[in-house]
PDB file of C-alpha atoms in Angstrom:
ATOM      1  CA  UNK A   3      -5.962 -45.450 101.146  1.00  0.00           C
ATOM      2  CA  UNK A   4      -9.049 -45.906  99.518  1.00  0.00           C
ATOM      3  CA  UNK A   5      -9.425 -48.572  96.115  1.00  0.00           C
ATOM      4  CA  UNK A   6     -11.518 -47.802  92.935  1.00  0.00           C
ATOM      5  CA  UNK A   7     -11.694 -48.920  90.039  1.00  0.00           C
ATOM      6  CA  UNK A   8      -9.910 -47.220  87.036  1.00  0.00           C
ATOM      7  CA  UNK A   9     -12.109 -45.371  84.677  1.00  0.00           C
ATOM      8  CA  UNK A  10      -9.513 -45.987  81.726  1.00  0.00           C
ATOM      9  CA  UNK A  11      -7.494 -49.344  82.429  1.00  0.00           C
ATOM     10  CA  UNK A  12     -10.680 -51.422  81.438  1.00  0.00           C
ATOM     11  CA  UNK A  13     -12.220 -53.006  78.617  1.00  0.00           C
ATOM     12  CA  UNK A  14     -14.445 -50.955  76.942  1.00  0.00           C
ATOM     13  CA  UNK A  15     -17.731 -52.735  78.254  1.00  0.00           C
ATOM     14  CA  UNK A  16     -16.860 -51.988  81.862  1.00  0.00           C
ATOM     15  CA  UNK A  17     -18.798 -49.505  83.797  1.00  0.00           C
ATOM     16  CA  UNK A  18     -17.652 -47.632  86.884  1.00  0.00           C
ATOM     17  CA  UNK A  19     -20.170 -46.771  89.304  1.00  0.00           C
ATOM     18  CA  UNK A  20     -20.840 -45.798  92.750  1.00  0.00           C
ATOM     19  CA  UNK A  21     -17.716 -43.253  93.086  1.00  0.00           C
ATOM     20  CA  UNK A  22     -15.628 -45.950  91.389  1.00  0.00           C
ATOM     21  CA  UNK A  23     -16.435 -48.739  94.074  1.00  0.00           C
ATOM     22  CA  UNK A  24     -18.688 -50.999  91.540  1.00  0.00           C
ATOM     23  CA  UNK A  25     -17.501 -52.386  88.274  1.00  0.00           C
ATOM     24  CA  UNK A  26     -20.306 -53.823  85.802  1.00  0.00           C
ATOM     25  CA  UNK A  27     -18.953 -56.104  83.104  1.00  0.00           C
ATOM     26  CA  UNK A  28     -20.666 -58.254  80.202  1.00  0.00           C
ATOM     27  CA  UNK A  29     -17.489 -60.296  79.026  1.00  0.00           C
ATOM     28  CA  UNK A  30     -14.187 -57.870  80.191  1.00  0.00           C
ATOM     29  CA  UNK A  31     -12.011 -56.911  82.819  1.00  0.00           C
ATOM     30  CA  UNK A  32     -11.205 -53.730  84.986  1.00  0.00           C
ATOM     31  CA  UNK A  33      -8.115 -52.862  87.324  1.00  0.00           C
ATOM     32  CA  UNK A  34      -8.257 -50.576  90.323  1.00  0.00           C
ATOM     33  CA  UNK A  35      -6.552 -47.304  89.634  1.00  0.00           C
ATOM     34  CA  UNK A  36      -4.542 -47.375  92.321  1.00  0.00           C
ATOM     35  CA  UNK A  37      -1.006 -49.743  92.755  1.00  0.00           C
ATOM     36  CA  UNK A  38       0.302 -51.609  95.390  1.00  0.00           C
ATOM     37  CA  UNK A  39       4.157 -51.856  95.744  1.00  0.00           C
ATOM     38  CA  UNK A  40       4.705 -52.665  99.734  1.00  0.00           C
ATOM     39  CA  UNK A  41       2.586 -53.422 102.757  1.00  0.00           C
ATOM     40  CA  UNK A  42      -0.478 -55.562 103.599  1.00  0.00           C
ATOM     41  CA  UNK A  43      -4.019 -54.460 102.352  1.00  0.00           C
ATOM     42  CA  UNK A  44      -7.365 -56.540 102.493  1.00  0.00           C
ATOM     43  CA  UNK A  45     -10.546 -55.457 100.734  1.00  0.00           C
ATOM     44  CA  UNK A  46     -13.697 -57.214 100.516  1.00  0.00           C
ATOM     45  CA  UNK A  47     -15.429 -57.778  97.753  1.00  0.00           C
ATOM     46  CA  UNK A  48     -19.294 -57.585  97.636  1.00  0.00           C
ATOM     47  CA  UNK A  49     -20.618 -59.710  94.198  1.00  0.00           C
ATOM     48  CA  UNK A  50     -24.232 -57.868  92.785  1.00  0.00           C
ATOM     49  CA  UNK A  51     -24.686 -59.769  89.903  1.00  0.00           C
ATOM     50  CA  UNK A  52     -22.646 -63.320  89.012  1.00  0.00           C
ATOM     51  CA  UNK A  53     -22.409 -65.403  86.341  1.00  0.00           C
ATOM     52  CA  UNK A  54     -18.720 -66.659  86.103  1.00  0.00           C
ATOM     53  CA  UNK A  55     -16.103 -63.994  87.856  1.00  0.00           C
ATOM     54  CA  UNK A  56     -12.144 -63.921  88.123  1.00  0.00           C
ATOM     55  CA  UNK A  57     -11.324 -61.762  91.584  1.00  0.00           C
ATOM     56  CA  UNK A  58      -7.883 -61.290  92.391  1.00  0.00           C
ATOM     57  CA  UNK A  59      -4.598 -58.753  91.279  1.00  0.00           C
ATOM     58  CA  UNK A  60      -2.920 -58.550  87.835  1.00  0.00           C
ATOM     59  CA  UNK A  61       0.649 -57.221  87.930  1.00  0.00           C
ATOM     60  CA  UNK A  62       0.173 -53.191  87.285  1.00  0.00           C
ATOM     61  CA  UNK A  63      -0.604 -52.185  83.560  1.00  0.00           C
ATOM     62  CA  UNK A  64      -0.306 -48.581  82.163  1.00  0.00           C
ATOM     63  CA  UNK A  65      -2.278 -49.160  78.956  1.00  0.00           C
ATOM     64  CA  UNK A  66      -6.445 -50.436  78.603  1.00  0.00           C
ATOM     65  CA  UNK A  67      -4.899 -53.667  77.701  1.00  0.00           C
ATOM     66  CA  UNK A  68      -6.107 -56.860  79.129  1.00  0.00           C
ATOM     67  CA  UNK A  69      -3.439 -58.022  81.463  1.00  0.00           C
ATOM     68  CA  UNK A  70      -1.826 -61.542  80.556  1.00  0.00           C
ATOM     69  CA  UNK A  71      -2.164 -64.632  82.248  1.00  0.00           C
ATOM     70  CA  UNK A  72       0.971 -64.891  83.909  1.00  0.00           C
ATOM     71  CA  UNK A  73       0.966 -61.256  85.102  1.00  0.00           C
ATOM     72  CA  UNK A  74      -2.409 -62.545  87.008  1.00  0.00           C
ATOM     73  CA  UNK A  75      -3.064 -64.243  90.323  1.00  0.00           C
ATOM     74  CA  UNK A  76      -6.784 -64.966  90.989  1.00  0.00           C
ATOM     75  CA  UNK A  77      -9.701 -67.208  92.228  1.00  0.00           C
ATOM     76  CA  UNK A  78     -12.718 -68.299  89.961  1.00  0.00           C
ATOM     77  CA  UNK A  79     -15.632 -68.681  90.995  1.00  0.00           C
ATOM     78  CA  UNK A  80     -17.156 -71.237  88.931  1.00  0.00           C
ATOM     79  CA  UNK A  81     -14.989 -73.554  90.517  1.00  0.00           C
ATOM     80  CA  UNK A  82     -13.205 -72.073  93.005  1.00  0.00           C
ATOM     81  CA  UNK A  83      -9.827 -72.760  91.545  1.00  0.00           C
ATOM     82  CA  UNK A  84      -6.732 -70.466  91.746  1.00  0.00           C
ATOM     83  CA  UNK A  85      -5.710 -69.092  88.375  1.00  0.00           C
ATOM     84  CA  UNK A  86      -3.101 -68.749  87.088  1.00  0.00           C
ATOM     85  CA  UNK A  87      -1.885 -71.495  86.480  1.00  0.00           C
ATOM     86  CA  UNK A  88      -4.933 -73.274  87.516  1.00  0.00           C
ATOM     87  CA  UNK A  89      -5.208 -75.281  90.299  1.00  0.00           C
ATOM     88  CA  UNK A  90      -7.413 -76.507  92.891  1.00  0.00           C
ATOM     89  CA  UNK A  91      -8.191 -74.209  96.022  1.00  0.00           C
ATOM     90  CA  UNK A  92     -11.115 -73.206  97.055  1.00  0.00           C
ATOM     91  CA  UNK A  93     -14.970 -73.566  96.725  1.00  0.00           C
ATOM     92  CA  UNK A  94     -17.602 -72.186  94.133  1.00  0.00           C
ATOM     93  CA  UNK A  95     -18.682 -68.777  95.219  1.00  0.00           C
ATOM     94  CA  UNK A  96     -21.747 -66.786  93.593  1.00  0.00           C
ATOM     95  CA  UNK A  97     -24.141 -63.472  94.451  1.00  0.00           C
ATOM     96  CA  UNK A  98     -24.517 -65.199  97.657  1.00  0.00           C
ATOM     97  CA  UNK A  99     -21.062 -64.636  98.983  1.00  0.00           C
ATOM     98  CA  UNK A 100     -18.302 -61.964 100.076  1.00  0.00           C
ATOM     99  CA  UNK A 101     -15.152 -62.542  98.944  1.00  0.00           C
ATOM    100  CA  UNK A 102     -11.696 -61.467 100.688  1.00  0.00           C
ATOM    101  CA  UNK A 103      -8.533 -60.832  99.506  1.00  0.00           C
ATOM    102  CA  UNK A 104      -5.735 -60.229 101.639  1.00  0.00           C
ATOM    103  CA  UNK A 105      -2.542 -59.284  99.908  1.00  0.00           C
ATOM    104  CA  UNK A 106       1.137 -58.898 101.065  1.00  0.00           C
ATOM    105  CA  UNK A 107       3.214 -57.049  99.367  1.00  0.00           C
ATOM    106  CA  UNK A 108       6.051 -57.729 101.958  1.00  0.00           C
ATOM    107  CA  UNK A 109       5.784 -61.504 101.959  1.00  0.00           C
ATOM    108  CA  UNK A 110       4.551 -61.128  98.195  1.00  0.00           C
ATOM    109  CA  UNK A 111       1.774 -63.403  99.681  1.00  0.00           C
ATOM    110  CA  UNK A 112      -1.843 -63.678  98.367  1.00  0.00           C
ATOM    111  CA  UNK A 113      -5.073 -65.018 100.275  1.00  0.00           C
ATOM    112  CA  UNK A 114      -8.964 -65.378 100.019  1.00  0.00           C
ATOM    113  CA  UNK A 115     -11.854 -65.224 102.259  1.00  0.00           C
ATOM    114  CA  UNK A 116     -14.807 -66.918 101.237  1.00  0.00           C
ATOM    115  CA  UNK A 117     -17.759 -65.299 104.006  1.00  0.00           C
ATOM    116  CA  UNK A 118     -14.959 -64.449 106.719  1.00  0.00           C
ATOM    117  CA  UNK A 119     -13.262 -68.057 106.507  1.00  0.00           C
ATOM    118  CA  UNK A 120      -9.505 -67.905 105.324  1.00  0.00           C
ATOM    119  CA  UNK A 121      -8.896 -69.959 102.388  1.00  0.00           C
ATOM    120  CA  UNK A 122      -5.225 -69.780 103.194  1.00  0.00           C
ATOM    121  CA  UNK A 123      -2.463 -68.958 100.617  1.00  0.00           C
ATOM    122  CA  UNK A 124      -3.099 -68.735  96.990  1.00  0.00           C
ATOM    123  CA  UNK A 125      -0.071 -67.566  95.720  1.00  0.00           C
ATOM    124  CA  UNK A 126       3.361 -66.356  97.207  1.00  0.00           C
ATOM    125  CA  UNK A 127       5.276 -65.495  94.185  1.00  0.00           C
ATOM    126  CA  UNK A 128       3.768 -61.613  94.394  1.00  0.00           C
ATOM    127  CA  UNK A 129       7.186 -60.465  94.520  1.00  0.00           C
ATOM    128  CA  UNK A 130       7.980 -60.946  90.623  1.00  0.00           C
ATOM    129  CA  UNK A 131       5.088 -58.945  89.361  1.00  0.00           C
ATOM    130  CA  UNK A 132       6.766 -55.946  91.497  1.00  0.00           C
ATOM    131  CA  UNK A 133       3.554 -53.478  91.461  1.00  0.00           C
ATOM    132  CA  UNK A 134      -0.261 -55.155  91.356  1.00  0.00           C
ATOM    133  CA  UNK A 135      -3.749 -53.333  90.966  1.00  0.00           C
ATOM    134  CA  UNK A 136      -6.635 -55.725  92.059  1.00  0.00           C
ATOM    135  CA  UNK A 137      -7.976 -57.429  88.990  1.00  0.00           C
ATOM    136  CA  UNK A 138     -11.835 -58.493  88.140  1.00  0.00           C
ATOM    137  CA  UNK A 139     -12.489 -60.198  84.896  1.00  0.00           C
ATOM    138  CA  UNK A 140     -15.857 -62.244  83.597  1.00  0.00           C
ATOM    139  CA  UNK A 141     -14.625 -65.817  81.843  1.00  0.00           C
ATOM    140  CA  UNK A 142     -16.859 -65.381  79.068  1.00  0.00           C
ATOM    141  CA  UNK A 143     -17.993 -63.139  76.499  1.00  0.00           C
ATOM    142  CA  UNK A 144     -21.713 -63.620  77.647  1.00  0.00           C
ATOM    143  CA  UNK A 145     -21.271 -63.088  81.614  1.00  0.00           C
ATOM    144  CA  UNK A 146     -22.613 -60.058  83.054  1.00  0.00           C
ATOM    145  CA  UNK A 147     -21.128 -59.324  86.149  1.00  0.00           C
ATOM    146  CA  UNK A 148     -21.365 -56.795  88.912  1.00  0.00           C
ATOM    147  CA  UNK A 149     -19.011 -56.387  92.137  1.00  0.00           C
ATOM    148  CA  UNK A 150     -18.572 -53.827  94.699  1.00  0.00           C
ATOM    149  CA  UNK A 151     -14.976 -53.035  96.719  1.00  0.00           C
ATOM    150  CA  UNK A 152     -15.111 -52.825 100.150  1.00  0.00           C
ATOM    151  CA  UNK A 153     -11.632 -51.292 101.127  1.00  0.00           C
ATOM    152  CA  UNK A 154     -10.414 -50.938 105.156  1.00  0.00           C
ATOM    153  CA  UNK A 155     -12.474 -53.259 106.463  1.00  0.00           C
ATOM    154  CA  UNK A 156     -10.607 -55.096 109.342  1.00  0.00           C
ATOM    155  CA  UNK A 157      -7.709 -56.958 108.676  1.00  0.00           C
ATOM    156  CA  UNK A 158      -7.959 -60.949 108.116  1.00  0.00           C
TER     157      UNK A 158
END
């Protein structure tokens, strides 16, 4: 199955581009359209533009409403951190890198790649948020942010 990003569960400064692969974002969020209920998936994430970016899933939303944080599991990359809650985890990633996430709905299981190295496990409480759509939000009102999904790549 092939990811994109939704062109109506977003905040209103998100653009969709590139057959709904890229997102562009000065201060919101975006969900991919499709859900994910059962089964392992990976993507790849390929970061245009950075200035502070949340990557990860939010439990699955109906409505263009920003997803709260407990119905989020993600990775920051100003820091690297896991969020939310926050916690350490990984390192500061940027324009520079690729990010992975490799999610399992099975295990209800979570991981990152940062450039092809496993991170490990982020989060394995997947299983309470039943359905998830992958998640990408900027931390501030003033980031401007661009990412592209990569979807069947190889597995992690």
């Amino acid at each position: 199955m092939s990811f994109v990003w939704s062109n109506t569960l977003k905040s209103s400064d998100a653009v969709i581009t590139n057959d709904g692969k890229t997102v562009s974002i000065k201060g919101g969020w975006t969900v991919s359209q499709e859900d994910m209920t059962s089964g392992r998936h990976y993507f790849e994430f390929i970061i245009n533009t950075y200035s502070q970016i949340v990557i990860g899933i939010s439990q699955s939303i109906t409505t263009a409403t920003r997803p709260l944080d407990n119905q989020i599991r993600a990775m920051y990359g100003y820091d690297g951190n896991k969020i939310y809650p926050r916690s350490a985890y990984g390192a500061p990633y940027n324009a520079t890198n690729t990010i992975g996430i490799a999610i399992d709905m099975d295990k209800g299981e979570i991981s990152f790649t940062k450039d092809g190295v496993n991170l490990g496990v982020a989060f394995n409480n997947l299983k309470e948020l039943n359905s998830v759509k992958l998640y990408m939000s900027t931390s501030t009102t003033g980031g401007n942010e661009a990412l592209t999904i990569v979807d069947n790549v190889k597995d992690m």
